[in-house]
mmCIF file of C-alpha atoms and ligand atoms in Angstrom:
data_model
loop_
_atom_site.group_PDB
_atom_site.id
_atom_site.type_symbol
_atom_site.label_atom_id
_atom_site.label_comp_id
_atom_site.label_asym_id
_atom_site.label_seq_id
_atom_site.Cartn_x
_atom_site.Cartn_y
_atom_site.Cartn_z
ATOM 1 C CA MET L 3 0.087 0.080 -0.295
ATOM 2 C CA ASN L 4 1.347 3.409 -1.133
ATOM 3 C CA ILE L 5 0.167 7.169 0.615
ATOM 4 C CA LEU L 6 0.950 10.218 -0.563
ATOM 5 C CA THR L 7 1.573 12.759 1.584
ATOM 6 C CA LEU L 8 1.254 16.496 1.110
ATOM 7 C CA GLU L 9 2.708 19.165 3.438
ATOM 8 C CA THR L 10 2.109 22.805 2.215
ATOM 9 C CA THR L 11 1.221 24.842 5.538
ATOM 10 C CA CYS L 12 3.893 27.365 5.341
ATOM 11 C CA ASP L 13 6.521 27.762 3.088
ATOM 12 C CA GLU L 14 8.149 24.534 1.896
ATOM 13 C CA THR L 15 6.324 22.693 -0.209
ATOM 14 C CA ALA L 16 6.952 18.881 0.039
ATOM 15 C CA ALA L 17 5.412 15.954 -1.218
ATOM 16 C CA ALA L 18 6.624 11.853 0.120
ATOM 17 C CA VAL L 19 5.431 8.140 -0.709
ATOM 18 C CA ILE L 20 5.104 6.078 2.694
ATOM 19 C CA THR L 21 4.230 2.483 3.118
ATOM 20 C CA GLU L 22 1.635 0.870 5.723
ATOM 21 C CA ARG L 23 5.041 -0.212 6.958
ATOM 22 C CA ARG L 24 6.183 3.418 7.369
ATOM 23 C CA GLU L 25 9.007 2.437 4.755
ATOM 24 C CA VAL L 26 9.900 6.123 3.216
ATOM 25 C CA LEU L 27 9.908 5.509 -0.590
ATOM 26 C CA ALA L 28 10.474 8.751 -1.829
ATOM 27 C CA SER L 29 10.411 12.306 -0.469
ATOM 28 C CA VAL L 30 11.071 16.098 -1.937
ATOM 29 C CA VAL L 31 10.755 19.054 -0.500
ATOM 30 C CA ALA L 32 11.648 22.431 -2.072
ATOM 31 C CA SER L 33 12.424 25.615 0.042
ATOM 32 C CA GLN L 34 11.000 28.827 -0.638
ATOM 33 C CA ASP L 35 13.407 30.102 1.505
ATOM 34 C CA ALA L 36 14.915 32.449 -1.331
ATOM 35 C CA LEU L 37 11.704 34.070 -2.242
ATOM 36 C CA HIS L 38 10.973 35.421 1.039
ATOM 37 C CA ARG L 39 14.415 36.218 2.187
ATOM 38 C CA ARG L 40 14.233 40.041 1.044
ATOM 39 C CA PHE L 41 11.260 40.316 3.650
ATOM 40 C CA GLY L 42 13.136 38.573 6.698
ATOM 41 C CA GLY L 43 10.180 36.136 6.862
ATOM 42 C CA VAL L 44 7.345 34.371 5.540
ATOM 43 C CA VAL L 45 4.901 36.646 3.343
ATOM 44 C CA PRO L 46 1.416 34.477 2.944
ATOM 45 C CA GLU L 47 0.844 35.357 -0.423
ATOM 46 C CA ILE L 48 4.383 34.612 -1.711
ATOM 47 C CA ALA L 49 4.078 31.327 -0.174
ATOM 48 C CA SER L 50 0.521 30.587 -1.598
ATOM 49 C CA ARG L 51 1.441 31.529 -4.998
ATOM 50 C CA ALA L 52 4.848 29.262 -4.878
ATOM 51 C CA HIS L 53 2.961 26.458 -3.833
ATOM 52 C CA VAL L 54 0.596 26.352 -6.994
ATOM 53 C CA GLU L 55 3.458 26.977 -9.023
ATOM 54 C CA ARG L 56 5.639 23.958 -7.213
ATOM 55 C CA ILE L 57 3.041 21.397 -6.182
ATOM 56 C CA VAL L 58 2.641 19.144 -9.136
ATOM 57 C CA PRO L 59 6.586 19.495 -10.194
ATOM 58 C CA VAL L 60 6.907 18.141 -6.699
ATOM 59 C CA ILE L 61 4.465 15.447 -6.952
ATOM 60 C CA ASP L 62 5.805 14.033 -10.216
ATOM 61 C CA GLU L 63 9.265 14.441 -8.924
ATOM 62 C CA THR L 64 8.243 12.330 -5.598
ATOM 63 C CA LEU L 65 6.641 9.485 -8.004
ATOM 64 C CA ARG L 66 9.277 9.374 -10.448
ATOM 65 C CA ARG L 67 11.840 8.824 -7.712
ATOM 66 C CA ALA L 68 9.690 6.266 -5.755
ATOM 67 C CA GLY L 69 9.215 4.478 -9.253
ATOM 68 C CA LEU L 70 5.419 4.732 -9.430
ATOM 69 C CA ARG L 71 2.511 5.878 -11.188
ATOM 70 C CA PRO L 72 -0.415 7.465 -10.025
ATOM 71 C CA GLY L 73 -2.159 4.417 -10.275
ATOM 72 C CA ASP L 74 0.022 2.889 -7.746
ATOM 73 C CA LEU L 75 -1.213 5.165 -5.303
ATOM 74 C CA ASP L 76 -3.863 3.674 -2.263
ATOM 75 C CA ALA L 77 -4.482 7.196 -0.679
ATOM 76 C CA VAL L 78 -3.566 10.502 -0.193
ATOM 77 C CA ALA L 79 -2.892 12.253 2.919
ATOM 78 C CA VAL L 80 -2.260 16.204 3.453
ATOM 79 C CA ALA L 81 -2.017 18.450 6.652
ATOM 80 C CA ASN L 82 -4.859 20.529 6.801
ATOM 81 C CA THR L 83 -4.135 21.967 10.430
ATOM 82 C CA PRO L 84 -2.983 24.459 11.124
ATOM 83 C CA GLY L 85 -1.109 26.401 8.979
ATOM 84 C CA LEU L 86 -1.353 29.637 6.293
ATOM 85 C CA ALA L 87 -4.851 29.281 5.189
ATOM 86 C CA GLY L 88 -3.641 29.907 1.795
ATOM 87 C CA SER L 89 -0.670 27.737 1.503
ATOM 88 C CA LEU L 90 -2.937 24.840 3.308
ATOM 89 C CA LEU L 91 -5.570 25.267 0.100
ATOM 90 C CA VAL L 92 -3.142 24.166 -2.270
ATOM 91 C CA GLY L 93 -2.181 21.366 -0.605
ATOM 92 C CA LEU L 94 -5.604 20.227 -0.141
ATOM 93 C CA VAL L 95 -7.052 20.847 -3.248
ATOM 94 C CA ALA L 96 -3.783 18.896 -4.713
ATOM 95 C CA ALA L 97 -4.930 16.148 -2.556
ATOM 96 C CA LYS L 98 -8.757 15.915 -3.546
ATOM 97 C CA THR L 99 -7.777 15.739 -7.063
ATOM 98 C CA PHE L 100 -5.839 13.240 -6.862
ATOM 99 C CA CYS L 101 -8.577 10.948 -5.253
ATOM 100 C CA VAL L 102 -11.258 12.113 -6.977
ATOM 101 C CA ALA L 103 -9.352 11.391 -9.973
ATOM 102 C CA LEU L 104 -7.883 7.892 -8.859
ATOM 103 C CA ASP L 105 -11.215 7.138 -6.798
ATOM 104 C CA ILE L 106 -8.773 6.638 -3.228
ATOM 105 C CA PRO L 107 -9.535 7.811 0.406
ATOM 106 C CA LEU L 108 -8.489 11.170 2.018
ATOM 107 C CA ILE L 109 -6.186 11.244 4.915
ATOM 108 C CA ALA L 110 -6.026 14.222 6.967
ATOM 109 C CA VAL L 111 -2.611 14.919 8.837
ATOM 110 C CA ASN L 112 -2.376 17.465 12.140
ATOM 111 C CA HIS L 113 0.511 19.402 11.135
ATOM 112 C CA LEU L 114 2.130 19.468 14.721
ATOM 113 C CA GLN L 115 1.019 16.252 15.523
ATOM 114 C CA ALA L 116 2.818 15.204 12.241
ATOM 115 C CA HIS L 117 5.961 17.063 14.039
ATOM 116 C CA ILE L 118 6.104 15.033 16.780
ATOM 117 C CA TYR L 119 5.641 11.542 14.565
ATOM 118 C CA ALA L 120 9.405 12.607 12.968
ATOM 119 C CA CYS L 121 10.457 11.330 15.781
ATOM 120 C CA ARG L 122 8.917 7.933 15.886
ATOM 121 C CA MET L 123 10.021 8.143 12.245
ATOM 122 C CA ALA L 124 13.654 7.920 13.373
ATOM 123 C CA ALA L 125 12.767 5.827 16.170
ATOM 124 C CA GLY L 126 11.671 3.413 14.173
ATOM 125 C CA ALA L 127 9.476 2.179 17.361
ATOM 126 C CA ASP L 128 7.003 3.872 19.744
ATOM 127 C CA VAL L 129 7.538 7.105 21.320
ATOM 128 C CA PHE L 130 4.117 7.404 22.913
ATOM 129 C CA PRO L 131 3.230 8.617 25.529
ATOM 130 C CA CYS L 132 5.164 10.921 25.779
ATOM 131 C CA VAL L 133 5.474 15.028 26.167
ATOM 132 C CA GLY L 134 5.600 16.884 23.004
ATOM 133 C CA LEU L 135 7.149 20.115 22.435
ATOM 134 C CA ILE L 136 6.791 21.528 18.652
ATOM 135 C CA ILE L 137 9.143 24.723 18.455
ATOM 136 C CA SER L 138 8.617 25.817 14.714
ATOM 137 C CA GLY L 139 8.758 29.621 13.018
ATOM 138 C CA GLY L 140 4.544 29.374 13.616
ATOM 139 C CA HIS L 141 4.207 27.547 16.782
ATOM 140 C CA THR L 142 5.839 26.702 20.638
ATOM 141 C CA SER L 143 3.895 24.186 22.153
ATOM 142 C CA LEU L 144 3.996 21.515 24.830
ATOM 143 C CA TYR L 145 1.508 18.709 24.347
ATOM 144 C CA ARG L 146 0.533 15.550 26.485
ATOM 145 C CA CYS L 147 0.710 12.935 23.883
ATOM 146 C CA GLU L 148 -1.138 9.850 24.642
ATOM 147 C CA GLY L 149 -0.859 8.470 21.108
ATOM 148 C CA PRO L 150 0.196 9.971 17.722
ATOM 149 C CA LEU L 151 -3.319 11.177 17.475
ATOM 150 C CA ASP L 152 -4.259 11.751 20.990
ATOM 151 C CA PHE L 153 -2.763 15.190 21.588
ATOM 152 C CA THR L 154 -3.595 17.836 24.523
ATOM 153 C CA LEU L 155 -2.348 21.457 24.889
ATOM 154 C CA LEU L 156 -0.193 21.882 27.978
ATOM 155 C CA GLY L 157 1.090 25.028 26.965
ATOM 156 C CA ALA L 158 2.130 27.932 24.259
ATOM 157 C CA THR L 159 3.820 30.925 23.723
ATOM 158 C CA ILE L 160 1.628 33.225 24.294
ATOM 159 C CA ASP L 161 3.218 36.201 21.868
ATOM 160 C CA ASP L 162 6.091 34.946 19.478
ATOM 161 C CA ALA L 163 6.893 31.481 17.844
ATOM 162 C CA ALA L 164 10.528 30.639 19.360
ATOM 163 C CA GLY L 165 11.130 30.658 15.365
ATOM 164 C CA GLU L 166 9.595 33.998 14.414
ATOM 165 C CA ALA L 167 12.066 35.214 17.513
ATOM 166 C CA PHE L 168 15.291 33.774 15.599
ATOM 167 C CA ASP L 169 13.835 35.014 12.505
ATOM 168 C CA LYS L 170 13.323 38.513 13.907
ATOM 169 C CA VAL L 171 16.589 38.987 15.911
ATOM 170 C CA ALA L 172 18.889 37.658 12.989
ATOM 171 C CA SER L 173 17.454 40.758 11.074
ATOM 172 C CA LEU L 174 17.838 43.131 13.658
ATOM 173 C CA LEU L 175 21.525 42.004 13.950
ATOM 174 C CA GLY L 176 21.406 41.697 9.966
ATOM 175 C CA LEU L 177 21.603 38.438 9.328
ATOM 176 C CA PRO L 178 19.669 36.761 6.747
ATOM 177 C CA TYR L 179 16.587 34.826 6.762
ATOM 178 C CA PRO L 180 15.699 32.152 7.672
ATOM 179 C CA GLY L 181 17.140 33.717 10.888
ATOM 180 C CA GLY L 182 17.284 30.174 13.197
ATOM 181 C CA PRO L 183 20.904 28.835 11.203
ATOM 182 C CA ALA L 184 22.257 32.477 10.371
ATOM 183 C CA ILE L 185 22.004 32.967 14.640
ATOM 184 C CA GLN L 186 23.555 29.177 15.655
ATOM 185 C CA ARG L 187 26.238 30.366 12.943
ATOM 186 C CA ALA L 188 26.780 33.892 14.437
ATOM 187 C CA SER L 189 26.754 32.267 17.842
ATOM 188 C CA GLN L 190 30.080 30.480 17.187
ATOM 189 C CA GLY L 191 32.287 33.271 18.509
ATOM 190 C CA GLY L 192 30.439 34.425 20.860
ATOM 191 C CA ASN L 193 29.910 34.617 24.532
ATOM 192 C CA PRO L 194 26.180 33.474 25.889
ATOM 193 C CA LYS L 195 26.474 35.387 29.161
ATOM 194 C CA ALA L 196 28.047 38.381 27.471
ATOM 195 C CA TYR L 197 24.426 40.423 27.544
ATOM 196 C CA PRO L 198 21.978 38.932 30.691
ATOM 197 C CA PHE L 199 18.787 38.999 28.563
ATOM 198 C CA PRO L 200 15.109 37.875 30.150
ATOM 199 C CA ARG L 201 13.867 34.411 30.524
ATOM 200 C CA ALA L 202 10.461 35.385 30.825
ATOM 201 C CA LEU L 203 8.373 32.946 32.772
ATOM 202 C CA VAL L 204 11.069 30.351 34.016
ATOM 203 C CA HIS L 205 10.753 31.658 37.407
ATOM 204 C CA ASP L 206 6.937 30.468 37.228
ATOM 205 C CA ARG L 207 6.892 26.749 38.250
ATOM 206 C CA GLN L 208 2.759 25.952 37.183
ATOM 207 C CA ARG L 209 2.418 27.260 34.005
ATOM 208 C CA LEU L 210 4.136 25.573 30.843
ATOM 209 C CA ASP L 211 3.871 28.881 28.659
ATOM 210 C CA PHE L 212 6.736 30.485 26.664
ATOM 211 C CA SER L 213 7.003 34.077 26.058
ATOM 212 C CA PHE L 214 9.531 35.497 23.553
ATOM 213 C CA SER L 215 8.384 38.823 22.788
ATOM 214 C CA GLY L 216 10.220 41.057 25.355
ATOM 215 C CA LEU L 217 13.350 38.822 24.815
ATOM 216 C CA LYS L 218 12.891 40.245 21.197
ATOM 217 C CA THR L 219 12.576 43.740 22.492
ATOM 218 C CA ALA L 220 15.719 42.990 25.252
ATOM 219 C CA VAL L 221 18.093 42.624 21.987
ATOM 220 C CA ARG L 222 16.268 45.433 20.283
ATOM 221 C CA TYR L 223 16.786 47.925 22.962
ATOM 222 C CA THR L 224 20.277 46.514 23.663
ATOM 223 C CA ILE L 225 21.464 47.581 19.794
ATOM 224 C CA ALA L 226 19.169 50.751 19.678
ATOM 225 C CA GLY L 227 19.309 51.854 23.299
ATOM 226 C CA PRO L 228 15.473 52.390 24.458
ATOM 227 C CA GLY L 229 13.440 54.645 22.638
ATOM 228 C CA ARG L 230 15.691 55.103 19.613
ATOM 229 C CA ARG L 231 14.626 53.044 16.321
ATOM 230 C CA ASP L 232 17.059 50.303 14.849
ATOM 231 C CA LEU L 233 20.687 51.228 14.859
ATOM 232 C CA PRO L 234 22.011 50.098 11.580
ATOM 233 C CA PRO L 235 23.603 46.454 11.971
ATOM 234 C CA ALA L 236 26.227 48.026 10.378
ATOM 235 C CA ASP L 237 27.273 49.951 13.711
ATOM 236 C CA LEU L 238 27.702 46.358 15.140
ATOM 237 C CA THR L 239 31.274 44.866 15.469
ATOM 238 C CA PRO L 240 31.605 41.106 14.389
ATOM 239 C CA GLN L 241 32.410 40.374 17.935
ATOM 240 C CA GLN L 242 28.998 42.272 19.355
ATOM 241 C CA ILE L 243 26.688 40.526 17.013
ATOM 242 C CA ALA L 244 28.422 36.944 17.902
ATOM 243 C CA ASP L 245 28.137 38.194 22.059
ATOM 244 C CA LEU L 246 24.272 38.866 21.018
ATOM 245 C CA ALA L 247 23.110 36.149 18.954
ATOM 246 C CA ALA L 248 25.047 33.653 21.288
ATOM 247 C CA SER L 249 23.448 35.617 24.224
ATOM 248 C CA PHE L 250 19.552 35.693 22.539
ATOM 249 C CA GLN L 251 19.897 31.516 21.647
ATOM 250 C CA GLU L 252 20.920 31.187 24.850
ATOM 251 C CA ALA L 253 18.195 32.719 26.305
ATOM 252 C CA VAL L 254 15.944 31.022 24.065
ATOM 253 C CA VAL L 255 17.460 27.584 24.830
ATOM 254 C CA ASP L 256 16.600 28.791 28.297
ATOM 255 C CA CYS L 257 13.076 28.819 28.406
ATOM 256 C CA LEU L 258 12.669 25.798 25.910
ATOM 257 C CA VAL L 259 14.634 23.217 28.292
ATOM 258 C CA ASP L 260 13.148 24.540 31.321
ATOM 259 C CA LYS L 261 9.323 24.073 30.417
ATOM 260 C CA ALA L 262 10.169 20.610 28.549
ATOM 261 C CA PHE L 263 11.017 19.177 31.854
ATOM 262 C CA LEU L 264 8.784 21.058 33.769
ATOM 263 C CA ALA L 265 5.944 19.492 31.427
ATOM 264 C CA VAL L 266 7.979 16.179 32.145
ATOM 265 C CA GLU L 267 7.793 16.422 35.590
ATOM 266 C CA GLN L 268 3.990 17.577 36.099
ATOM 267 C CA THR L 269 2.572 14.754 33.557
ATOM 268 C CA GLY L 270 4.801 12.156 35.146
ATOM 269 C CA MET L 271 5.892 11.319 31.340
ATOM 270 C CA ASN L 272 9.199 9.907 31.128
ATOM 271 C CA THR L 273 9.373 10.484 27.418
ATOM 272 C CA LEU L 274 10.288 13.774 25.804
ATOM 273 C CA CYS L 275 10.167 14.567 21.782
ATOM 274 C CA VAL L 276 10.858 17.538 20.009
ATOM 275 C CA GLY L 277 10.267 18.656 16.720
ATOM 276 C CA GLY L 278 9.934 21.856 14.816
ATOM 277 C CA GLY L 279 12.425 23.611 12.607
ATOM 278 C CA VAL L 280 14.193 25.147 16.023
ATOM 279 C CA ALA L 281 14.814 21.375 17.007
ATOM 280 C CA ALA L 282 17.628 21.804 14.835
ATOM 281 C CA ASN L 283 19.363 24.149 16.914
ATOM 282 C CA ALA L 284 22.763 22.511 18.202
ATOM 283 C CA ARG L 285 22.916 24.408 21.454
ATOM 284 C CA LEU L 286 19.226 23.241 22.392
ATOM 285 C CA ARG L 287 20.076 19.762 21.182
ATOM 286 C CA GLY L 288 22.873 19.970 23.274
ATOM 287 C CA ARG L 289 21.192 21.400 26.154
ATOM 288 C CA LEU L 290 18.443 18.763 25.957
ATOM 289 C CA GLU L 291 20.471 15.823 25.356
ATOM 290 C CA HIS L 292 22.522 16.941 28.756
ATOM 291 C CA GLU L 293 19.423 17.334 30.555
ATOM 292 C CA ALA L 294 17.637 14.352 29.875
ATOM 293 C CA HIS L 295 21.156 11.969 29.973
ATOM 294 C CA HIS L 296 21.171 13.614 33.862
ATOM 295 C CA ARG L 297 17.267 13.029 34.946
ATOM 296 C CA GLY L 298 16.954 9.696 33.126
ATOM 297 C CA VAL L 299 14.538 10.827 30.661
ATOM 298 C CA ALA L 300 13.972 9.417 27.111
ATOM 299 C CA LEU L 301 14.808 11.702 24.745
ATOM 300 C CA HIS L 302 13.531 11.576 20.860
ATOM 301 C CA VAL L 303 14.804 14.842 19.048
ATOM 302 C CA ALA L 304 13.811 15.125 15.142
ATOM 303 C CA PRO L 305 16.792 14.090 12.952
ATOM 304 C CA LEU L 306 17.863 17.224 11.004
ATOM 305 C CA ALA L 307 16.102 16.767 7.657
ATOM 306 C CA LEU L 308 13.083 15.912 9.556
ATOM 307 C CA CYS L 309 12.770 18.938 11.922
ATOM 308 C CA THR L 310 11.918 21.807 9.101
ATOM 309 C CA ASP L 311 8.973 21.074 7.198
ATOM 310 C CA ASN L 312 8.775 17.682 4.950
ATOM 311 C CA ALA L 313 6.321 15.362 4.118
ATOM 312 C CA VAL L 314 8.046 12.340 5.510
ATOM 313 C CA MET L 315 6.693 13.257 8.962
ATOM 314 C CA GLY L 316 3.172 12.821 7.628
ATOM 315 C CA ALA L 317 3.558 9.461 7.570
ATOM 316 C CA ILE L 318 1.289 9.623 10.633
ATOM 317 C CA ALA L 319 -1.308 9.302 7.880
ATOM 318 C CA VAL L 320 -0.741 5.519 8.430
ATOM 319 C CA GLU L 321 -2.300 5.721 11.911
ATOM 320 C CA ARG L 322 -4.899 7.145 10.721
ATOM 321 C CA PHE L 323 -4.894 4.838 7.403
ATOM 322 C CA ARG L 324 -5.183 2.061 10.165
ATOM 323 C CA ALA L 325 -7.716 3.462 12.412
ATOM 324 C CA GLY L 326 -10.458 4.219 9.707
ATOM 325 C CA CYS L 327 -10.009 7.872 9.606
ATOM 326 C CA PHE L 328 -11.390 8.952 6.284
ATOM 327 C CA GLU L 329 -12.446 12.579 5.018
ATOM 328 C CA GLU L 330 -15.202 13.394 2.903
ATOM 329 C CA LEU L 331 -14.278 15.353 -0.604
ATOM 330 C CA ASP L 332 -15.613 18.391 1.425
ATOM 331 C CA LEU L 333 -12.518 18.277 3.834
ATOM 332 C CA ASP L 334 -11.694 22.470 4.793
ATOM 333 C CA VAL L 335 -8.046 23.919 5.959
ATOM 334 C CA TYR L 336 -8.196 25.164 10.035
ATOM 335 C CA PRO L 337 -5.275 27.883 9.968
ATOM 336 C CA GLY L 338 -5.378 27.824 14.019
ATOM 337 C CA VAL L 339 -3.990 25.520 16.686
ATOM 338 C CA VAL L 340 -6.607 22.625 18.305
ATOM 339 C CA ARG L 341 -6.171 22.530 21.490
ATOM 340 C CA LYS L 342 -7.508 18.703 21.920
ATOM 341 C CA THR L 343 -7.096 15.944 19.485
ATOM 342 C CA GLY L 344 -7.904 12.484 19.449
HETATM 343 O O1 LIG Q 419 9.373 23.642 11.326
HETATM 344 P P1 LIG Q 419 9.232 25.085 10.514
HETATM 345 O O2 LIG Q 419 9.936 24.573 9.050
HETATM 346 O O3 LIG Q 419 8.556 25.614 9.887
HETATM 347 C C1 LIG Q 419 7.295 26.143 10.557
HETATM 348 O O4 LIG Q 419 6.434 25.233 10.928
HETATM 349 O O5 LIG Q 419 7.487 27.452 10.905
HETATM 350 O O6 LIG Q 419 10.554 25.995 11.349
HETATM 351 C C2 LIG Q 419 11.002 27.247 10.618
HETATM 352 C C3 LIG Q 419 11.702 27.413 11.791
HETATM 353 C C4 LIG Q 419 12.307 29.212 11.198
HETATM 354 O O7 LIG Q 419 11.603 30.408 12.079
HETATM 355 C C5 LIG Q 419 13.704 28.849 11.519
HETATM 356 O O8 LIG Q 419 14.640 29.890 11.634
HETATM 357 C C6 LIG Q 419 14.079 28.091 12.561
HETATM 358 O O9 LIG Q 419 12.614 26.896 12.287
HETATM 359 N N1 LIG Q 419 15.096 27.242 12.668
HETATM 360 C C7 LIG Q 419 16.239 27.253 13.497
HETATM 361 C C8 LIG Q 419 16.934 26.620 13.207
HETATM 362 N N2 LIG Q 419 16.976 25.919 11.682
HETATM 363 C C9 LIG Q 419 15.848 26.293 11.276
HETATM 364 N N3 LIG Q 419 15.825 28.174 14.761
HETATM 365 C C10 LIG Q 419 16.927 27.689 15.322
HETATM 366 N N4 LIG Q 419 18.345 26.852 15.329
HETATM 367 C C11 LIG Q 419 18.359 26.433 13.791
HETATM 368 N N5 LIG Q 419 19.625 25.555 14.021
HETATM 369 ZN ZN1 LIG Q 420 6.586 22.913 10.752
#
């Protein structure tokens, strides 16, 4: 059995073919980073138009690499929540078109559950129940994951997502988009203790929420001085940029690690799964490993290729296929986050 999985929730156009035994026959990701770079972040209208141009070539290439023809497909799965409405619609319409033309079932994928399922794919074994930390450009959320399809929200950012903060601070420092990899690179020669940036909400031992907006403002004021608009990044020395990047990164990592293990404590679960673009961060991965080892917690961080958006994590469709969860052709997109699934 072959499932075509499609992913167009944000700015990556991706497709994969997965078998019922979770084998990945092919996976293609067309990144739009180059299109959004000059704006310092994802522009929704540009993203949806680029998906329209790329979705058919990406599917064609995926089938070619898998050595399959459309008639060899048994189902099509598509991420329909959460994400940018216009981007989600492109994947959904493509998926429905295949289903109608081939008379095969349609499967809905929750993109946040899929980010955690990337850990399941890499582990090659069950990882549930677990605490799931999803950290991306659009989300920073902690879930109690009883099973791959049964998630309950424990906490989330009350303002910016972690990846969004990386992207905005990179722009303040004159570094390119996407900001996460750029800040990671810039931080290498920097001192993470150079600037005492705030760690919002870490003092609160009950709440499992995050806040990165004040941190972003603190970086801005450090660069420009209170009440002033941006200082041109050219005025910063390379060492200042490195120190600012390292200090900012350390503050984000402190908050993420702190709340992730607080969630482990509060739920009594002994497994932590981490996915999403920011999970690619080397400093974060190192700190998570250290803390998990120290506490005896089983840790699964998505492999680098499966952190940022891809269609392999759409393999969660296998779980829905087995559970007989198929969709009608009037399936819609749901841009917002669902607090409880299952
Ligand atoms: O999961 P993803 O591809 O898209 C969303 O669903 O949002 O995540 C993209 C985000 C961007 O904000 C990017 O800056 C961040 O992930 N990112 C990183 C790293 N690589 C990507 N953040 C920190 N460190 C990295 N190495
Ligand atoms: Zn994502």
